[in-house]
Structure formats: C-alpha cells, structure tokens
Coordinates of C-alpha atoms in Angstrom, one line a residue:
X1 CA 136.7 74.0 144.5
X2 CA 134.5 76.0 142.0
X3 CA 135.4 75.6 138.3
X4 CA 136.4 77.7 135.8
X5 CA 134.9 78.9 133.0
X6 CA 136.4 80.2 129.9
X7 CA 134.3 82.6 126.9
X8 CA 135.6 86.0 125.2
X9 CA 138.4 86.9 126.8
X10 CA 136.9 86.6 130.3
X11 CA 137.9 83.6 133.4
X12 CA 135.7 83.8 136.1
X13 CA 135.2 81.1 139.0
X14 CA 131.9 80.1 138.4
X15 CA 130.1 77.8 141.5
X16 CA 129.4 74.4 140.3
X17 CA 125.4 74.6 139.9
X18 CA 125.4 77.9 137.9
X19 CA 128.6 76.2 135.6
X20 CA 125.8 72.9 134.9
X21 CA 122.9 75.5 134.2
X22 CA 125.1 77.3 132.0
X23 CA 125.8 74.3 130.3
X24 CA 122.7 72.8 130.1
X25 CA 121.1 76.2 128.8
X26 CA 124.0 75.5 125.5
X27 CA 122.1 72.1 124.9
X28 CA 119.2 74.1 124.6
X29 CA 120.0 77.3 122.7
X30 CA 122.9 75.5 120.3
X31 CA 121.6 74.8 117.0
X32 CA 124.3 72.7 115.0
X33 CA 125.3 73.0 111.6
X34 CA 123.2 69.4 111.0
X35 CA 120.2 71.0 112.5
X36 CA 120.3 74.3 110.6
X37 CA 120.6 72.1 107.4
X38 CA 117.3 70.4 108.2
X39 CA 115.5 73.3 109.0
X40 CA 116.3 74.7 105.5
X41 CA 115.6 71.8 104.0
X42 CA 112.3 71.9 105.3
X43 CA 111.6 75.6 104.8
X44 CA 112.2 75.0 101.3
X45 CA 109.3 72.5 100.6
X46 CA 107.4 74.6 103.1
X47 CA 107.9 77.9 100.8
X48 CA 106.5 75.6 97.9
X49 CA 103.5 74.7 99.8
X50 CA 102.7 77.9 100.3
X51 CA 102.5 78.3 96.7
X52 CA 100.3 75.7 96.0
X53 CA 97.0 76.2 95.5
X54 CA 95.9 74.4 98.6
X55 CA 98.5 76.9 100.2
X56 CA 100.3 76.3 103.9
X57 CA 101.8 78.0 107.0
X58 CA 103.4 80.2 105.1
X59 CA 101.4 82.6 103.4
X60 CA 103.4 83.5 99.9
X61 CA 101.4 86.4 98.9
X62 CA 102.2 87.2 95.2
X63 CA 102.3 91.2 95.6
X64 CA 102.1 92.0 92.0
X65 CA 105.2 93.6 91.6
X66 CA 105.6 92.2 88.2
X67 CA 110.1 92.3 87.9
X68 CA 113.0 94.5 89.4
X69 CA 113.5 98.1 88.5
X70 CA 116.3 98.9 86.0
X71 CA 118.2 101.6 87.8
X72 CA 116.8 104.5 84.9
X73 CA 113.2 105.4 86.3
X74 CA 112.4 108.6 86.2
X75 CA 109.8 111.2 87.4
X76 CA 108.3 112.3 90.7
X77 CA 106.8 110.0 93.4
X78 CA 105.1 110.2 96.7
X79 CA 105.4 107.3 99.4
X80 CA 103.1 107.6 102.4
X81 CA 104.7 104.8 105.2
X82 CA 102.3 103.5 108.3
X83 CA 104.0 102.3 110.4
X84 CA 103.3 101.8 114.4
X85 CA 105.0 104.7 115.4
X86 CA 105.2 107.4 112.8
X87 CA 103.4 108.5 109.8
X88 CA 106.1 109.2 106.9
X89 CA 105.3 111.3 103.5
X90 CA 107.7 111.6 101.3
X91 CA 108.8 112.7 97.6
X92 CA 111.2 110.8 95.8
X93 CA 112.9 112.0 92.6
X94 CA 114.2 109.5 90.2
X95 CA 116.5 111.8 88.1
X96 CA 118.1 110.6 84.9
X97 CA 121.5 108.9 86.3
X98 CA 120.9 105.1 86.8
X99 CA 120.2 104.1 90.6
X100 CA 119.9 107.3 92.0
X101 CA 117.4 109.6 93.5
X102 CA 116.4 112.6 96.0
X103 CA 114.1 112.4 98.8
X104 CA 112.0 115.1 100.8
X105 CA 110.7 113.4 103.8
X106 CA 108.2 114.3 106.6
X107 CA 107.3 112.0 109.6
X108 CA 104.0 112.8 111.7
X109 CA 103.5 111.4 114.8
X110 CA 101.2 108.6 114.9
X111 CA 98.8 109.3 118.1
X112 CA 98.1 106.6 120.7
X113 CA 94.1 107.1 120.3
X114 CA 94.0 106.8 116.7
X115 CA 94.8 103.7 117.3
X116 CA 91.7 102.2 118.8
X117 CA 89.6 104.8 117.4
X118 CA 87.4 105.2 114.4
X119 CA 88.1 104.2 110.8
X120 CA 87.0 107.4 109.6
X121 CA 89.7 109.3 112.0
X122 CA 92.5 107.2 111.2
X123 CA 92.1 108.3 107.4
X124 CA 91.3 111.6 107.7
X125 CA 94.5 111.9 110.1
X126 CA 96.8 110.5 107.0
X127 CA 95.0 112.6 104.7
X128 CA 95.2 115.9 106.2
X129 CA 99.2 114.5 106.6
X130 CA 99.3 114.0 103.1
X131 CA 97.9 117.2 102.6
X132 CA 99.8 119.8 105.4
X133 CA 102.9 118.1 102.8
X134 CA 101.7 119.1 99.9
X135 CA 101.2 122.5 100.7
X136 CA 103.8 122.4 102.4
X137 CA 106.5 121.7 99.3
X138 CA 104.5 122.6 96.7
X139 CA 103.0 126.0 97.8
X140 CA 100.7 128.0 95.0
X141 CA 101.6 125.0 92.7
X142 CA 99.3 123.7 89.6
X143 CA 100.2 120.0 90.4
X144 CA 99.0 117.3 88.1
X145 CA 98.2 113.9 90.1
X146 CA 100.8 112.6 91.6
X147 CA 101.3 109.1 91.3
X148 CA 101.3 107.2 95.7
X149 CA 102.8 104.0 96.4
X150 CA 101.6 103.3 99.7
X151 CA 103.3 101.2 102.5
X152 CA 100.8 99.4 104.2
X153 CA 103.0 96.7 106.8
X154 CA 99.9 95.0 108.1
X155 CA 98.8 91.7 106.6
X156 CA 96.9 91.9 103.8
X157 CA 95.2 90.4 101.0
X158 CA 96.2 91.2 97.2
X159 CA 94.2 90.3 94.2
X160 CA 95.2 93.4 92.3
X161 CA 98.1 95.9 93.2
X162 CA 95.9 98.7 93.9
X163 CA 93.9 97.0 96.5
X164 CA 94.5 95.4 99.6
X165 CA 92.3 93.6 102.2
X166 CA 93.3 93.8 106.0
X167 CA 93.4 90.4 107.2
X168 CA 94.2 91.4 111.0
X169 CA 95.2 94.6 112.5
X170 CA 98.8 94.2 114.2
X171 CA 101.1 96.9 115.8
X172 CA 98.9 98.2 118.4
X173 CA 96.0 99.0 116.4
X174 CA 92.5 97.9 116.6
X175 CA 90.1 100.2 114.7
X176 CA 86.8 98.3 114.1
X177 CA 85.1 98.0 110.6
X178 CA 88.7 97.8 108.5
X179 CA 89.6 94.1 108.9
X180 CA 87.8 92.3 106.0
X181 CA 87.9 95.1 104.2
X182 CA 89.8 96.7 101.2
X183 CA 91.9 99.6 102.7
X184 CA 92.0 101.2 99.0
X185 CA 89.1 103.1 98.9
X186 CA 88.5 104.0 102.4
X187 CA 91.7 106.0 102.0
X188 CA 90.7 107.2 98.3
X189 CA 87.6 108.6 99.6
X190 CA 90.2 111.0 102.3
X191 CA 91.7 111.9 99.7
X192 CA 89.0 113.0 97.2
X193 CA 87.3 114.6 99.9
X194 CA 90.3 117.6 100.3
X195 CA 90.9 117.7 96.2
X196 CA 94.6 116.7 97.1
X197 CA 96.6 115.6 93.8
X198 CA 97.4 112.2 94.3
X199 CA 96.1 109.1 93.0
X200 CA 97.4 105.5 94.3
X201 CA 99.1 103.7 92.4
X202 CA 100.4 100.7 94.5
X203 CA 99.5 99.1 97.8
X204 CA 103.1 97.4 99.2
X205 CA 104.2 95.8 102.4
X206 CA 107.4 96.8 103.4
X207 CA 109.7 93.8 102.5
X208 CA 108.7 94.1 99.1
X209 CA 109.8 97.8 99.2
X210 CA 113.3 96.8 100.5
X211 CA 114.1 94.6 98.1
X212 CA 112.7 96.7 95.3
X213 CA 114.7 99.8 96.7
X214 CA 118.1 97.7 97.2
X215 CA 117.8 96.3 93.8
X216 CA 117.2 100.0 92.0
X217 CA 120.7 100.5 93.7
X218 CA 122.1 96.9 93.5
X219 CA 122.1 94.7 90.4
X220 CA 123.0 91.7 92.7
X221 CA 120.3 92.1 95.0
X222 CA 117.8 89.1 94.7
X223 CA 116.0 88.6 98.1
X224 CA 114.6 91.6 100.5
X225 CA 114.4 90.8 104.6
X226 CA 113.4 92.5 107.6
X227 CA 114.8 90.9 110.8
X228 CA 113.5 93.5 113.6
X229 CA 110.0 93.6 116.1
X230 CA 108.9 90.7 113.6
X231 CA 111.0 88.5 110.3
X232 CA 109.6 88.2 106.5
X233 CA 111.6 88.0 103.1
X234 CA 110.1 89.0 100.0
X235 CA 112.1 87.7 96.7
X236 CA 111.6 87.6 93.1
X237 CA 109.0 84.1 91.4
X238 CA 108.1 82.8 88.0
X239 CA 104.7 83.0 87.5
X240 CA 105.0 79.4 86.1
X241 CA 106.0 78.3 89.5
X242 CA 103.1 79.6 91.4
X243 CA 99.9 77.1 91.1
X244 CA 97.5 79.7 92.9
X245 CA 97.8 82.3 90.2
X246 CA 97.7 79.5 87.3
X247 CA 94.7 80.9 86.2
X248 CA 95.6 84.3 85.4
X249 CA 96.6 82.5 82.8
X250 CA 100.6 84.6 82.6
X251 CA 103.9 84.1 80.9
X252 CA 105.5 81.0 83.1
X253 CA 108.6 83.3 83.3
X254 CA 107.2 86.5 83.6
X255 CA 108.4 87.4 87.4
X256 CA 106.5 88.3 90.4
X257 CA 107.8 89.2 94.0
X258 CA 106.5 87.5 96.8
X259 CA 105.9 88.4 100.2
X260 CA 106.6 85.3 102.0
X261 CA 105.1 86.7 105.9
X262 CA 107.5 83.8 106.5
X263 CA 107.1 84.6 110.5
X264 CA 104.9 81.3 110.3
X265 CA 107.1 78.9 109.5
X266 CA 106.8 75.7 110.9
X267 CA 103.5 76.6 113.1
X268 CA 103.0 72.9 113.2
X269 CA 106.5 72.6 115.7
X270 CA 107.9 69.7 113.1
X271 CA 111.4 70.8 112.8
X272 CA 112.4 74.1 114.8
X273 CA 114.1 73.4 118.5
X274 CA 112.1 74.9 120.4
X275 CA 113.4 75.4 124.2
X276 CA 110.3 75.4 127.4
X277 CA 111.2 78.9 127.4
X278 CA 109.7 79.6 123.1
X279 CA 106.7 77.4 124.5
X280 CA 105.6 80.2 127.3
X281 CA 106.2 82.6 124.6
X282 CA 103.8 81.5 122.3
X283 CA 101.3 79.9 124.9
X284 CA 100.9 83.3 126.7
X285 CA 100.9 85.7 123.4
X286 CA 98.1 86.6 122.1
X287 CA 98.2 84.7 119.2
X288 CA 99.0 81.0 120.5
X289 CA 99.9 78.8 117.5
X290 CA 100.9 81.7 114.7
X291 CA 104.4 83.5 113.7
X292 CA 106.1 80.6 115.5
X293 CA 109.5 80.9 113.9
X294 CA 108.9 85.0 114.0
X295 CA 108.7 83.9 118.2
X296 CA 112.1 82.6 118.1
X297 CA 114.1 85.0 116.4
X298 CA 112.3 88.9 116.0
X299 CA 113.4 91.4 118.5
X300 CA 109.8 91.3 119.9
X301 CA 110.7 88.1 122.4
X302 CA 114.1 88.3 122.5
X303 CA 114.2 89.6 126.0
X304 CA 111.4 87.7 126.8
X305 CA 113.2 85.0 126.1
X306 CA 116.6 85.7 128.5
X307 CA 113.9 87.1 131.3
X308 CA 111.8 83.8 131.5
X309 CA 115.2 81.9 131.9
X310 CA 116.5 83.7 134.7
X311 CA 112.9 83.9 136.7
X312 CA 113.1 80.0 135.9
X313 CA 116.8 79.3 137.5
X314 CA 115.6 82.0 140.4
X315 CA 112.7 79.4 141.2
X316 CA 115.0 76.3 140.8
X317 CA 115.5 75.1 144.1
X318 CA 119.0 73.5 143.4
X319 CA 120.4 76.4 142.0
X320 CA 121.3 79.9 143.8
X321 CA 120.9 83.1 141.8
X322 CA 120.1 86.7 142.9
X323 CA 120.0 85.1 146.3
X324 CA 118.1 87.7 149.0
X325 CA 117.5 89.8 146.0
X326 CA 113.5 91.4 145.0
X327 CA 113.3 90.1 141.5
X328 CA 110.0 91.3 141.2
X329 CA 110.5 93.6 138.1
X330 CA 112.0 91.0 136.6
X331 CA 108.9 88.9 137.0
X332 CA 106.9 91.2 135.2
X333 CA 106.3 90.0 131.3
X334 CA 108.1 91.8 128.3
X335 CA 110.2 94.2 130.8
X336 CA 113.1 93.5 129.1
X337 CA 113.4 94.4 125.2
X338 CA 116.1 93.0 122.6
X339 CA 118.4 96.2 123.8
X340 CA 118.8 94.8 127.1
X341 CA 120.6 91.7 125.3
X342 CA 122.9 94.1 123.2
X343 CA 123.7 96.3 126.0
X344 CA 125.1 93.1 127.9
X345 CA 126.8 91.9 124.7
X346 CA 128.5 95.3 124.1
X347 CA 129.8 95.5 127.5
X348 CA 133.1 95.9 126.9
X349 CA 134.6 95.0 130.6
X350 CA 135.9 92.0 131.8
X351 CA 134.4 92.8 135.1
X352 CA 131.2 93.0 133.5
X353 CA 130.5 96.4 135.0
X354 CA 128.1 97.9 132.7
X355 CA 126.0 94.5 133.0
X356 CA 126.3 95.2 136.3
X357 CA 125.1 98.7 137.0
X358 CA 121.8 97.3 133.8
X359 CA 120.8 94.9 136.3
X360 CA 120.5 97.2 139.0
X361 CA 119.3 100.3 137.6
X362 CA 116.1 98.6 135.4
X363 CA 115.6 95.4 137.5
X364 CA 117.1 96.8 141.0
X365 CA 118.7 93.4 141.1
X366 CA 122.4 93.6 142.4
X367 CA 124.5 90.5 140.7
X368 CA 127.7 89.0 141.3
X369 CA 130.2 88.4 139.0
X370 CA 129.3 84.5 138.5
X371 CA 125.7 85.8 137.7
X372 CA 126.9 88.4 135.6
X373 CA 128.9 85.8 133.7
X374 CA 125.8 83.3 133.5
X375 CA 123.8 86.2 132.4
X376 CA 126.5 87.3 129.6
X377 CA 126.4 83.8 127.7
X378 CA 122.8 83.2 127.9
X379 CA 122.5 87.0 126.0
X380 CA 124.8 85.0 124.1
X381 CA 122.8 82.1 123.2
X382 CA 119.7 84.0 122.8
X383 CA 121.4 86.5 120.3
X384 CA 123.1 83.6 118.4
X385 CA 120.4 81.2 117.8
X386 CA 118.3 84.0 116.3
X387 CA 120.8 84.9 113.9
X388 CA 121.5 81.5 112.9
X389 CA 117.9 80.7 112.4
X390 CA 117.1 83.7 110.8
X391 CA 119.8 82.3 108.2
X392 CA 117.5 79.3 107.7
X393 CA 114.9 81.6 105.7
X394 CA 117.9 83.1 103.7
X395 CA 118.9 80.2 102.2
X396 CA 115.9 78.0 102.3
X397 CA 115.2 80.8 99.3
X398 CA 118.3 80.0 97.8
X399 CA 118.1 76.6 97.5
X400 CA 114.5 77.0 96.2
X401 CA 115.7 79.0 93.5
X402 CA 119.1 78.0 92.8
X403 CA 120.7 81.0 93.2
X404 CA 124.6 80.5 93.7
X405 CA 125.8 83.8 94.5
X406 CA 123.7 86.9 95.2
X407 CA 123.4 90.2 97.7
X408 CA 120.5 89.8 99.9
X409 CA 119.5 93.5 101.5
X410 CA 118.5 93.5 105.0
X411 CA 116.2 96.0 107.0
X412 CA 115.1 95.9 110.8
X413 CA 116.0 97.4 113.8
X414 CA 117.8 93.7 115.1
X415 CA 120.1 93.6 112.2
X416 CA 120.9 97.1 112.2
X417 CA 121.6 97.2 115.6
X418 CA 121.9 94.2 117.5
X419 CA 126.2 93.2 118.0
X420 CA 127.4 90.3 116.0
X421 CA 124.1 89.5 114.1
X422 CA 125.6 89.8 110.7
X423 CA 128.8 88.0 111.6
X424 CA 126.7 85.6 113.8
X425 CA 124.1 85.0 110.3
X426 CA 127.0 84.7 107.7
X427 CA 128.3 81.5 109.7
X428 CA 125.6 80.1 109.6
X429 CA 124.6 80.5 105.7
X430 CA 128.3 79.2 105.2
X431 CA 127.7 76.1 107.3
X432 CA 124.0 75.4 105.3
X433 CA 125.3 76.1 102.1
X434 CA 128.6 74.6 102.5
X435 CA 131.1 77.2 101.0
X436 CA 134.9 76.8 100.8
X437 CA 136.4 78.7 103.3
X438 CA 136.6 82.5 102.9
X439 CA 134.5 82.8 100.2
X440 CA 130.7 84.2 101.2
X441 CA 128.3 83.6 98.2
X442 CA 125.2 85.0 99.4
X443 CA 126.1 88.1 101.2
X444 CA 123.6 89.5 103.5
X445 CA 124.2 93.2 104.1
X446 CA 122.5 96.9 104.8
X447 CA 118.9 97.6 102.8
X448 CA 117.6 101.1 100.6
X449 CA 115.1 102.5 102.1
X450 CA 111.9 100.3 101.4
X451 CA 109.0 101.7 102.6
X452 CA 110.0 105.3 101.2
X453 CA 112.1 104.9 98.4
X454 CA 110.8 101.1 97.8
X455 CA 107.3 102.2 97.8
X456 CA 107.9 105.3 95.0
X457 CA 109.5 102.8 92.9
X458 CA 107.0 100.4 92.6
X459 CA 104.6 103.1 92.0
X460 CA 106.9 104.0 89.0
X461 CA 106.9 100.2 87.9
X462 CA 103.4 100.0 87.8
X463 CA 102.6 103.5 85.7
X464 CA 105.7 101.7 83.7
X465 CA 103.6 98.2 82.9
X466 CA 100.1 99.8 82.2
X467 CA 101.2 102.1 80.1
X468 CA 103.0 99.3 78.1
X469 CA 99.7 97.0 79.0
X470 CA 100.7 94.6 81.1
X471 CA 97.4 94.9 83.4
X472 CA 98.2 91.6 85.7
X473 CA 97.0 92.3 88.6
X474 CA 95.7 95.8 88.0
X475 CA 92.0 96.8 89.5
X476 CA 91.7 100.2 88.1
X477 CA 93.9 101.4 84.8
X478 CA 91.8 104.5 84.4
X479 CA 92.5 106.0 87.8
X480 CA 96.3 105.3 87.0
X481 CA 96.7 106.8 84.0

C-alpha cells in the first residue's frame, strides 16, 4: 500500500522508496534553529579574524569608504559599472532635496572576446563607452572634470580608494597582464588618451555601493548584501576595531565600510552541513577549497545542487526514478540554473503540470506525478537552506556589532527573484536572534541601486573628505581636486 505524503496543499501517493529518499534528503538539507545559531556564532569570531592582522578566510577588506552619506549631497556624478554582462555609464544628480536624485543611464554590451583578449582592448572598449556617453548627453559642452566612481566587482586589493589591485579575474574573464596589478591607471591612461573630462575618484565593489545607495535613501540601513550568482555583505567598522589598519594610526571611532567577500566563510568545513552533494560542487569547480559557503547558497550552484541529486537517486539501485527514461541532459554539469528551482516552486498546480511539461521540454525527461512530487520538495529544500544560511551572515554581523534593530538592503538576482527567499530568510534571523513573535528587528528588504547610484555617491563622499582633509586612504588628492 503506498503511503501518503502531505506538503502545500498537495496529497499524492508516493511509492515507499521515493517517500524514504524524500525523507532522507530532509536529514540532509534541514538546518535547525540550534544549527543556524552555531553557524552564527561562529561567523562572528570568523568576521573578527578577518580583521586581525594575521587575517582569515574571510577577507574584510576595509574599502575606504570613511561613514554613510547624509541624504544632502549634491552635484553631478558619473558611475561606470563592469559587470559580466554589460557595461553601464551613467550620470547621477544629487539635487538639493535630502535622499534623492536623477539618473541617465546607458548600458553597452560587454563582448564575449574582450573577455579573453588584451588588456589594452578591454580599456579602450570602456573608454570609447565612456566617451560615445559623453558626447552623447553633453554635446558642444565646456565640461569641467567630472568626478567617476567606478564599480569594479572583481576581487581586489585596497590600500587607498583610488587604487585597486586585481587579485583574480572572475566572471568569465581572463585577460593576461591585469592580475597583480593596479587597475587605476591602466584605465586613467584610456582615458587621458581621448581628453575625455573625467577623473576617478573612487574604486568600489558593488556591495559597498548597495549599502551606500540604500543608506542615502534609508536612515536605518546598516548592512549592504548581494545574495545572487555569488553572496558578500559590506557594513559599516570602527577603525579602532580593525587591527590591520592600526597603523594608519585613525580615530578608533572614525567609521569605515568593509567588504567582507564573505563567500569564504568557513573554507576549513568546521561548522557548515555540508551534504555529498556541496562536496562534488566544490571538488569539481574550479576553485576546490574557496567561496565554500558562497557554494552552498549563491544562485551559481543552486541547480547544480537539485541536478546532482536526482542523477544520484537515478543511479541508486534500490530506488526507481525516471525509469526507461534518457536522462542524459540531465547528466550534463550546470544544465540547470537557480530558475529551474523557482519555476518548480512557482508552479501553481496541484498536478504539478508546469513541472511537468519543465522536465520534458529542457531535460526531455517525462515524470510522473510521485517524481514530480519528489522533485517539488527537494527544489524545496535546496531553496530553503540557502535562504536560511544566507541569514547566518546577516546576523553574524549583528551580533558582532550589537545592533538591535536595523534595515539591512539586499541586491542580487536570487533575492529579487527567487519565491519565498525573503519569507524563507526572515525565519530564520527570528529563530537566531530570538525575537518575540511578530516583531522582525532586523528587516531585510529591496536595495538602491549600488553599482550606479552607490558608486556616484561615494565618489561625492570622497571629494566631500579631501576637501575637508581627511586623506585616509587617499593615493592622489591632486588629481581629485
């Protein structure tokens, strides 16, 4: 007699070796409210280490962005964004009413070959951007220089704010000669070569820029995240609390954001559950060893994750799934992105119809309605650990800072778009930080634009500081003012 099993709203007989997989895949993919609190607990001293001057996992890069804007900058601003995909110019204006601003934006395709091509091409391609921009707004204009902050989301190295040092290209890109070396002036040199009328100002990763650009809107914000491809949070430090920059010799409480690059956390496997399933993932990526909490919870492996599952119950002898069927597109690695998961959590039919006609339209697998049901929980469990991890980072911050109540904004294709995330994280922070029902402290919800609107703020914080000379952290005043 097969056995029923029960989950939103849907009853479905369920044979008795898929009903023990399904169960046994909950063992695995559960993370309890006793776990979540040790992971925190454990991310906290782990931000701290990072700190320290012998440093850890977790990078903690000290970005330079010396406090949060007040909501009345004003002037004109450009913000060039490179991202994977797109190129993105834009001008922001930063009028007199507090927290607002306009924005005329461009995006340029970012071609495939420029990718593993010269580092002479790649510059001249966002130069002549940069420039096709400017003429393009500012036709038969006198322009004085224009002040750039510049969105670099690679990692990089930060000893001022106007420099930055690619540690490793990611993204797709692989242009030899730039790793090592400080991206500042190769793109300076672009630009002085057309005469174009801009001069950079700040260097920013993309985090940074969210929580910048939510707090110019937000007096509550306090922390910036990204939970989308890849995971980071970028918050405001004291510089008394950061042993690597004690000898800069600044105010204990003068504050600095960090950019955590938090994607590493535990890379020494002492406290996150990781399932056979996260172990494949990392072993067969090609960077065994790093971003191992990134692994477990960007959108990046997410349907890695569900497909490496179902190829492993397909090759289990003692259970039947897509039985006569060719799963061979399903054995081919990374077929299946994070949509795939939120297509089958979206499906709205208790049949499970639009799982159904997924399956066989980009796996040409046809499933039955027990395997449609299997596959609907493990989506599930995939979805809902990496919400309720991702939580971990939130208020691993929290704790480390004792902030009671805040807004954190959040950025990232997965939290924008994946179903239940939010709801799924917001559990989660309640159960670590044990709040009284109905009352969310720390409330997690959509970010400013931060590699646009982030990035022309910062620029305007940094004019802001050397003209009132603070110079932590600043290579070259001249060029700036």
């Amino acid at each position: 007699m097969p056995l029923t099993l029960e989950h939103k709203g849907s009853m479905a007989d369920i044979p008795k070796d898929l009903l023990e997989q399904i169960k046994g895949l909950e063992r695995q993919f559960t993370v309890d409210q006793a776990k979540l609190k040790e992971i925190t607990n454990h991310f906290v001293k782990e931000l701290e280490k990072g700190l320290s001057v012998e440093g850890g996992s977790i990078p903690m890069n000290p970005t330079w962005v010396m406090g949060y804007p007040t909501g009345y900058e004003t002037g004109s601003f450009l913000a060039l964004d490179m991202g994977g995909t797109n190129l993105r110019v834009c001008e922001i204006i930063l009028p007199e009413a507090k927290g607002e601003f306009d924005i005329i934006q461009s995006k340029y395709r970012m071609p495939e070959e420029l990718k593993s091509g010269t580092s002479e091409e790649l510059w001249a391609y966002i130069a002549d951007c940069l420039q096709q921009f400017i003429e393009y707004h500012h036709e038969d204009e006198e322009l004085e220089k224009i002040p750039l902050g510049f969105t670099f989301s690679f990692p990089a190295t930060q000893e001022y704010i106007d420099h930055g040092v690619l540690q490793r290209w990611t993204k797709g890109f692989d242009i030899a000669d730039v790793e090592g070396k400080d991206v500042v002036p190769l793109f300076e040199a672009a630009i002085a070569k057309r005469g174009l009328p801009i001069k950079l100002t700040a260097l920013i990763n993309d985090t940074t820029g969210t929580l910048i650009a939510s707090a110019y809107t937000d007096d509550a914000m306090r922390i910036g995240c990204i939970f989308g491809t890849g995971c980071n949070a970028a918050y405001m430090e004291n510089c008394g609390s950061i042993p690597k920059i004690a000898h800069y010799n600044l105010p204990p409480d003068m504050p600095i954001a960090i950019n955590c690059e938090y994607g590493a956390f535990d890379n020494e496997h002492v406290v996150l559950p990781r399932t056979p399933y996260d172990v494949i993932i990392d072993r067969d990526s090609p960077r065994p060893g790093q971003q191992v909490f990134e692994k477990m919870i960007a959108g990046l492996y997410l349907g890695e994750l569900f497909r490496l599952v179902l190829v492993d119950l397909h090759e289990n002898k003692n259970v039947v799934i897509f039985q006569g069927q060719d799963i061979s597109k399903l054995k081919k690695a990374y077929t299946l992105d994070s949509s795939f998961l939120s297509m089958i959590e979206e499906d709205p039919f208790e049949n499970l119809s639009e799982t159904h006609d997924l399956f066989l339209k980009q796996l040409n697998i046809t499933a039955n309605k027990p395997e449609l049901e299997l596959c609907r929980r493990l989506a599930e469990l995939i979805g809902t650990r990496a919400a309720r991890l991702s939580a971990c980072g939130v208020a691993a911050i929290c704790k480390k800072k004792n902030i009671d109540s805040c807004h954190v904004g959040a950025d990232g294709s997965v939290f924008n778009k994946y179903p239940h995330f939010k709801a799924r994280g917001a559990v989660a922070l309640r159960e670590i930080l044990n709040w009284p029902k109905g009352k969310d402290k720390v409330d997690i919800r959509a970010a400013e634009d931060g590699s646009g609107v982030g990035a022309a703020l910062i620029a305007a914080l940094t004019l802001k500081r050397v003209k009132e000379g603070n110079l932590a952290g600043i290579k070259n005043k001249e060029g700036m003012l």
